[in-house]
Amino acid sequence: VLELNDLHVPTLKALEAIYRDDANDASLFEILEKLASTAESDEARAAYTADMAQLAQSSLGRPEDAVDLWEDVLMVAPQHVHAVQELQELLQALERWEPLAEAYERELRMELADGERSLMLYRALGRLWQGQLEDTHQAQNYWEKARDATADFDREIYEALRELYAENFVLEGLGKTLEAQLASDAYDEADQLTLWRELAELRTNQLNDAPGAIEAWRVVMDFVPSDEAAIENLEILYERETRWADLVGLNRAKLAFVEDDEDAVEILTAIAQIHEQRLSDPATMAATLEEVLARDSAHEEASYRLQQYYEGAEEWEPLNDLLTRRDQVLEEPEDRLANLQRLAGIRETKLE
């Protein structure tokens, strides 16, 4: 019959059934091709072409032809979800990345995917543009869509956005992403410390957010009290923001980690200066300078500054004690003589 009319539909359909039963896929493919060419409706043509595509990608081992056939299906039936999903699998296996991205986007444009499927497609596009296609702006766009498509915190999404925002210099977005990561319970202490450091650096150096930077660096110090970067940055920030009491507290915290008396004396001297010049608290300044002398009894600056304070405040007993201790460390005879004369005068006129 086909020799007389090679497009005789009843005969083609009969052969289709026979070849299907016999699993004669090569012959079946040829029959389906003829049936597709004679189909009277787009729906029928799409169905025959889809069957051909399925054979080409499976038993016939012709994936490139299968790609073209699925494209033909979509030309006839643009909303054919199964076709676009089969096309995606083929393009993934063939590592044809740009057509794969287009296939994912085509399914999204169909607007037939539910929330879970849409989220999967956004993820796939984010990975593809960030990885194989190396377009950070496109990747950022799809990872943002993935983030907006789910109400739950998703670590993969936020890790991707954190990397992309940093690379694309989207600083506000990076800050909000780090904050969201820290607000989640998805990270252990080591990872939290890393995130807080990154947020602190961002707020300090790029966002010019001094209060936020101070908050972040203080959390870093909660994790690692001796952290040098946190201490150094907090010193600068406290001084810039005139937070003198906080600066004193920071310097006090530093004392716990210094082993050398010389370093401790330097810190205490700085604390005393803040109390005197910034906090208008001379009494606490004097107490701090006494701490300096407890560590370095020969510290001349601390000793003479204390003498000035005690004399001005008319605190004769502490002054008597100060000059007595000074006598034990002075080396030059003329210095000792002047000190003893002053000490004698105080005892004679100020003390009973």
Coordinates of C-alpha atoms in Angstrom, one line a residue:
V1 CA 0.0 0.0 0.0
L2 CA 2.8 2.4 0.9
E3 CA 4.5 1.7 -2.5
L4 CA 1.3 3.1 -4.0
N5 CA 0.8 5.9 -1.5
D6 CA 3.6 6.4 1.0
L7 CA 1.4 8.8 3.1
H8 CA -1.6 6.5 3.4
V9 CA -2.6 7.3 7.0
P10 CA -4.5 4.1 7.9
T11 CA -1.6 2.0 6.7
L12 CA 0.9 4.2 8.6
K13 CA -1.1 3.8 11.8
A14 CA -1.3 0.1 11.3
L15 CA 2.5 -0.1 10.9
E16 CA 2.9 2.2 13.9
A17 CA 1.0 -0.3 16.1
I18 CA 3.0 -3.3 14.7
Y19 CA 6.4 -1.6 15.2
R20 CA 5.5 -0.5 18.7
D21 CA 4.5 -4.1 19.6
D22 CA 7.8 -5.4 18.1
A23 CA 9.9 -2.6 19.7
N24 CA 11.2 -1.9 16.2
D25 CA 12.2 1.7 17.1
A26 CA 14.1 2.6 14.0
S27 CA 11.2 1.7 11.7
L28 CA 8.7 3.2 14.1
F29 CA 10.7 6.5 14.0
E30 CA 10.3 6.6 10.2
I31 CA 6.5 5.9 10.4
L32 CA 6.1 8.6 13.0
E33 CA 7.9 11.1 10.8
K34 CA 5.4 10.4 8.0
L35 CA 2.5 10.6 10.4
A36 CA 3.7 14.0 11.7
S37 CA 3.9 15.3 8.2
T38 CA 0.3 14.3 7.5
A39 CA -1.2 15.4 10.8
E40 CA -4.2 17.5 10.4
S41 CA -3.9 19.4 13.7
D42 CA -1.0 21.0 15.6
E43 CA -1.9 18.8 18.6
A44 CA -1.5 15.6 16.6
R45 CA 1.7 16.9 14.9
A46 CA 3.2 17.7 18.4
A47 CA 2.3 14.3 19.7
Y48 CA 4.0 12.4 16.8
T49 CA 7.0 14.7 17.0
A50 CA 7.3 14.1 20.8
D51 CA 7.2 10.4 20.3
M52 CA 10.1 10.7 17.7
A53 CA 12.1 12.9 20.1
Q54 CA 11.6 10.3 22.9
L55 CA 12.9 7.5 20.6
A56 CA 15.8 9.7 19.4
Q57 CA 17.1 10.4 22.9
S58 CA 16.6 6.9 24.3
S59 CA 16.8 3.8 22.2
L60 CA 18.2 5.4 19.0
G61 CA 21.0 7.2 20.8
R62 CA 20.6 10.4 18.8
P63 CA 20.5 13.2 21.4
E64 CA 21.3 16.0 19.0
D65 CA 18.3 15.0 16.8
A66 CA 16.2 14.7 19.9
V67 CA 17.0 18.4 20.8
D68 CA 15.9 19.5 17.4
L69 CA 12.7 17.4 17.6
W70 CA 11.7 18.8 21.1
E71 CA 12.3 22.3 19.6
D72 CA 9.9 21.4 16.8
V73 CA 7.3 20.3 19.4
L74 CA 7.6 23.6 21.1
M75 CA 7.3 25.5 17.8
V76 CA 3.9 23.8 17.3
A77 CA 2.9 23.8 21.0
P78 CA 4.7 26.6 22.9
Q79 CA 3.1 25.6 26.2
H80 CA 4.2 21.9 26.0
V81 CA 5.7 21.6 29.5
H82 CA 6.9 18.0 29.0
A83 CA 8.8 19.0 25.9
V84 CA 10.7 21.8 27.5
Q85 CA 11.6 19.6 30.5
E86 CA 12.8 16.8 28.3
L87 CA 14.8 19.5 26.4
Q88 CA 16.4 20.7 29.6
E89 CA 17.6 17.2 30.5
L90 CA 19.1 16.7 27.1
L91 CA 20.9 20.1 27.1
Q92 CA 22.2 19.4 30.6
A93 CA 23.7 16.1 29.4
L94 CA 25.1 17.7 26.3
E95 CA 26.6 20.6 28.4
R96 CA 25.0 23.2 26.1
W97 CA 24.8 25.8 28.7
E98 CA 23.3 28.8 26.9
P99 CA 20.5 26.8 25.3
L100 CA 19.9 25.2 28.7
A101 CA 19.5 28.6 30.3
E102 CA 17.0 29.6 27.6
A103 CA 15.1 26.3 28.2
Y104 CA 14.8 27.0 31.9
E105 CA 13.6 30.6 31.2
R106 CA 11.2 29.3 28.6
E107 CA 9.5 27.1 31.2
L108 CA 9.2 30.1 33.5
R109 CA 7.6 32.2 30.7
M110 CA 5.0 29.5 30.4
E111 CA 3.8 30.5 33.9
L112 CA 2.6 27.0 34.5
A113 CA 5.1 26.0 37.2
D114 CA 4.0 25.9 40.8
G115 CA 6.0 27.5 43.6
E116 CA 8.3 24.6 44.2
R117 CA 9.0 24.1 40.5
S118 CA 9.7 27.9 40.0
L119 CA 12.1 27.9 43.0
M120 CA 13.9 24.9 41.4
L121 CA 14.2 26.7 38.1
Y122 CA 15.5 29.9 39.7
R123 CA 18.1 27.9 41.6
A124 CA 19.1 26.1 38.4
L125 CA 19.5 29.4 36.5
G126 CA 21.4 31.0 39.4
R127 CA 23.9 28.1 39.5
L128 CA 24.2 28.1 35.7
W129 CA 24.9 31.8 35.3
Q130 CA 27.2 31.9 38.3
G131 CA 29.1 28.8 37.2
Q132 CA 29.3 27.7 33.6
L133 CA 28.1 31.0 32.0
E134 CA 30.1 33.3 34.4
D135 CA 27.7 36.2 34.4
T136 CA 27.5 37.5 37.9
H137 CA 24.7 40.0 37.2
Q138 CA 22.4 37.4 35.7
A139 CA 23.2 35.0 38.5
Q140 CA 22.4 37.7 41.1
N141 CA 19.1 38.3 39.4
Y142 CA 18.0 34.6 39.6
W143 CA 19.3 34.0 43.1
E144 CA 17.3 37.0 44.2
K145 CA 14.2 35.5 42.5
A146 CA 14.9 32.3 44.3
R147 CA 15.2 34.1 47.7
D148 CA 11.9 35.9 47.0
A149 CA 10.2 32.6 46.1
T150 CA 10.6 31.0 49.5
A151 CA 9.7 32.3 52.9
D152 CA 12.2 30.0 54.6
F153 CA 15.9 30.7 55.1
D154 CA 17.9 28.8 52.5
R155 CA 21.6 28.6 53.1
E156 CA 22.6 27.9 49.5
I157 CA 20.6 31.0 48.2
Y158 CA 22.1 33.3 50.8
E159 CA 25.7 32.0 50.3
A160 CA 25.4 32.6 46.6
L161 CA 24.0 36.1 47.1
R162 CA 26.7 36.9 49.6
E163 CA 29.4 36.0 47.1
L164 CA 27.7 37.8 44.2
Y165 CA 26.9 41.0 46.1
A166 CA 30.5 41.2 47.1
E167 CA 31.7 40.6 43.6
N168 CA 29.2 43.1 42.1
F169 CA 29.8 45.7 44.8
V170 CA 26.1 45.7 45.9
L171 CA 27.0 46.8 49.4
E172 CA 23.6 47.4 50.9
G173 CA 22.5 44.0 49.6
L174 CA 25.6 42.3 51.0
G175 CA 24.9 43.9 54.4
K176 CA 21.3 42.7 54.5
T177 CA 22.3 39.2 53.4
L178 CA 24.9 38.9 56.1
E179 CA 22.3 40.1 58.7
A180 CA 19.8 37.5 57.4
Q181 CA 22.5 34.8 57.7
L182 CA 23.3 35.8 61.2
A183 CA 19.6 35.9 62.2
S184 CA 19.2 32.3 61.1
D185 CA 20.2 29.2 63.0
A186 CA 22.0 27.7 60.1
Y187 CA 25.6 28.4 61.2
D188 CA 27.9 27.1 63.9
E189 CA 30.0 29.4 66.0
A190 CA 33.0 29.4 63.7
D191 CA 30.9 30.4 60.7
Q192 CA 29.1 33.0 62.8
L193 CA 32.4 34.6 63.7
T194 CA 33.4 34.7 60.0
L195 CA 30.1 36.4 59.1
W196 CA 30.4 38.9 62.0
R197 CA 33.9 39.8 60.9
E198 CA 32.8 40.3 57.3
L199 CA 29.8 42.4 58.4
A200 CA 32.1 44.5 60.7
E201 CA 34.6 45.2 57.9
L202 CA 31.7 46.1 55.5
R203 CA 30.1 48.5 57.9
T204 CA 33.4 50.1 58.9
N205 CA 35.1 50.5 55.5
Q206 CA 32.3 50.7 52.9
L207 CA 29.0 51.5 54.5
N208 CA 30.3 54.1 56.9
D209 CA 27.9 52.8 59.5
A210 CA 29.8 53.5 62.7
P211 CA 27.1 52.4 65.2
G212 CA 26.6 49.2 63.2
A213 CA 30.3 48.6 62.9
I214 CA 30.7 49.0 66.6
E215 CA 28.0 46.5 67.2
A216 CA 29.6 44.0 64.9
W217 CA 33.1 44.4 66.3
R218 CA 31.8 44.0 69.8
V219 CA 30.2 40.7 68.9
V220 CA 33.6 39.6 67.4
M221 CA 35.2 40.4 70.7
D222 CA 32.5 38.4 72.5
F223 CA 33.8 35.4 70.4
V224 CA 37.5 36.3 70.7
P225 CA 38.1 38.9 73.5
S226 CA 41.7 39.4 72.3
D227 CA 40.9 39.9 68.6
E228 CA 43.4 42.5 67.4
A229 CA 41.3 43.7 64.4
A230 CA 38.3 44.2 66.6
I231 CA 40.2 46.1 69.2
E232 CA 42.0 48.3 66.7
N233 CA 38.8 49.2 64.8
L234 CA 36.8 49.8 68.0
E235 CA 39.5 52.2 69.2
I236 CA 39.2 54.2 66.0
L237 CA 35.4 54.1 66.0
Y238 CA 35.0 55.0 69.7
E239 CA 37.3 58.0 69.3
R240 CA 35.6 59.1 66.0
E241 CA 32.2 58.9 67.7
T242 CA 33.5 60.5 70.9
R243 CA 32.3 57.4 72.9
W244 CA 35.0 58.0 75.6
A245 CA 33.5 55.8 78.3
D246 CA 33.4 52.9 75.8
L247 CA 37.0 53.6 74.9
V248 CA 38.0 53.4 78.5
G249 CA 36.2 50.1 78.8
L250 CA 37.9 48.8 75.7
N251 CA 41.3 49.8 77.1
R252 CA 40.5 48.1 80.4
A253 CA 39.6 44.9 78.4
K254 CA 43.0 45.1 76.7
L255 CA 44.8 45.0 80.0
A256 CA 43.6 41.4 80.5
F257 CA 45.7 40.3 77.5
V258 CA 49.0 42.2 78.0
E259 CA 51.8 40.4 79.8
D260 CA 54.4 43.2 79.7
D261 CA 54.2 45.9 82.3
E262 CA 55.5 48.5 79.8
D263 CA 52.5 47.8 77.6
A264 CA 50.1 47.9 80.6
V265 CA 51.6 51.3 81.6
E266 CA 51.0 52.7 78.2
I267 CA 47.4 51.6 78.2
L268 CA 46.8 52.9 81.7
T269 CA 48.4 56.3 80.8
A270 CA 46.0 56.5 77.8
I271 CA 43.0 55.7 80.1
A272 CA 44.1 58.4 82.6
Q273 CA 44.4 61.0 79.8
I274 CA 40.8 60.2 78.6
H275 CA 39.5 60.6 82.1
E276 CA 41.2 64.0 82.4
Q277 CA 40.7 65.5 79.0
R278 CA 37.5 63.9 77.7
L279 CA 35.5 62.8 80.7
S280 CA 36.4 65.7 83.1
D281 CA 37.0 63.1 85.8
P282 CA 40.3 64.0 87.6
A283 CA 39.6 61.8 90.5
T284 CA 39.5 58.7 88.3
M285 CA 42.5 60.0 86.4
A286 CA 44.4 60.1 89.7
A287 CA 43.3 56.5 90.6
T288 CA 44.5 55.3 87.2
L289 CA 47.8 57.0 87.5
E290 CA 48.2 55.2 90.9
E291 CA 47.8 52.0 88.9
V292 CA 50.6 53.2 86.6
L293 CA 52.9 53.7 89.6
A294 CA 52.0 50.3 91.0
R295 CA 53.4 48.8 87.9
D296 CA 56.3 51.3 87.4
S297 CA 57.2 53.1 90.5
A298 CA 59.7 55.3 88.7
H299 CA 57.2 56.5 86.1
E300 CA 58.0 60.2 86.2
E301 CA 55.1 61.6 84.2
A302 CA 52.5 59.8 86.3
S303 CA 54.2 60.8 89.5
Y304 CA 54.4 64.5 88.8
R305 CA 50.9 64.6 87.3
L306 CA 49.6 63.0 90.5
Q307 CA 51.4 65.5 92.5
Q308 CA 49.7 68.3 90.6
Y309 CA 46.3 66.7 91.2
Y310 CA 46.8 66.1 94.9
E311 CA 48.1 69.6 95.5
G312 CA 45.2 71.2 93.6
A313 CA 42.7 69.0 95.4
E314 CA 44.5 69.6 98.7
E315 CA 44.7 65.8 99.4
W316 CA 47.6 65.9 101.6
E317 CA 47.7 62.3 102.9
P318 CA 47.9 60.8 99.4
L319 CA 50.5 63.5 98.4
N320 CA 52.6 62.6 101.5
D321 CA 52.4 58.9 100.5
L322 CA 53.3 59.8 96.8
L323 CA 56.4 61.9 97.7
T324 CA 57.5 59.2 100.2
R325 CA 57.4 56.6 97.5
R326 CA 59.1 58.9 95.1
D327 CA 62.0 59.3 97.4
Q328 CA 62.8 55.6 97.1
V329 CA 63.2 55.7 93.3
L330 CA 64.9 59.1 92.7
E331 CA 68.6 58.7 91.8
E332 CA 69.9 62.3 91.4
P333 CA 70.8 63.9 94.8
E334 CA 69.4 67.3 93.8
D335 CA 66.1 65.6 92.8
R336 CA 65.9 63.8 96.2
L337 CA 66.7 67.0 98.0
A338 CA 63.9 69.0 96.3
N339 CA 61.5 66.1 96.9
L340 CA 62.4 65.8 100.6
Q341 CA 62.1 69.6 101.1
R342 CA 58.6 69.5 99.6
L343 CA 57.7 66.4 101.7
A344 CA 59.0 68.1 104.9
G345 CA 56.9 71.2 104.1
I346 CA 53.7 69.2 103.7
R347 CA 54.3 67.3 107.0
E348 CA 55.1 70.5 108.8
T349 CA 52.2 72.7 107.5
K350 CA 49.5 70.3 106.2
L351 CA 49.6 67.2 108.3
E352 CA 49.3 66.9 112.1

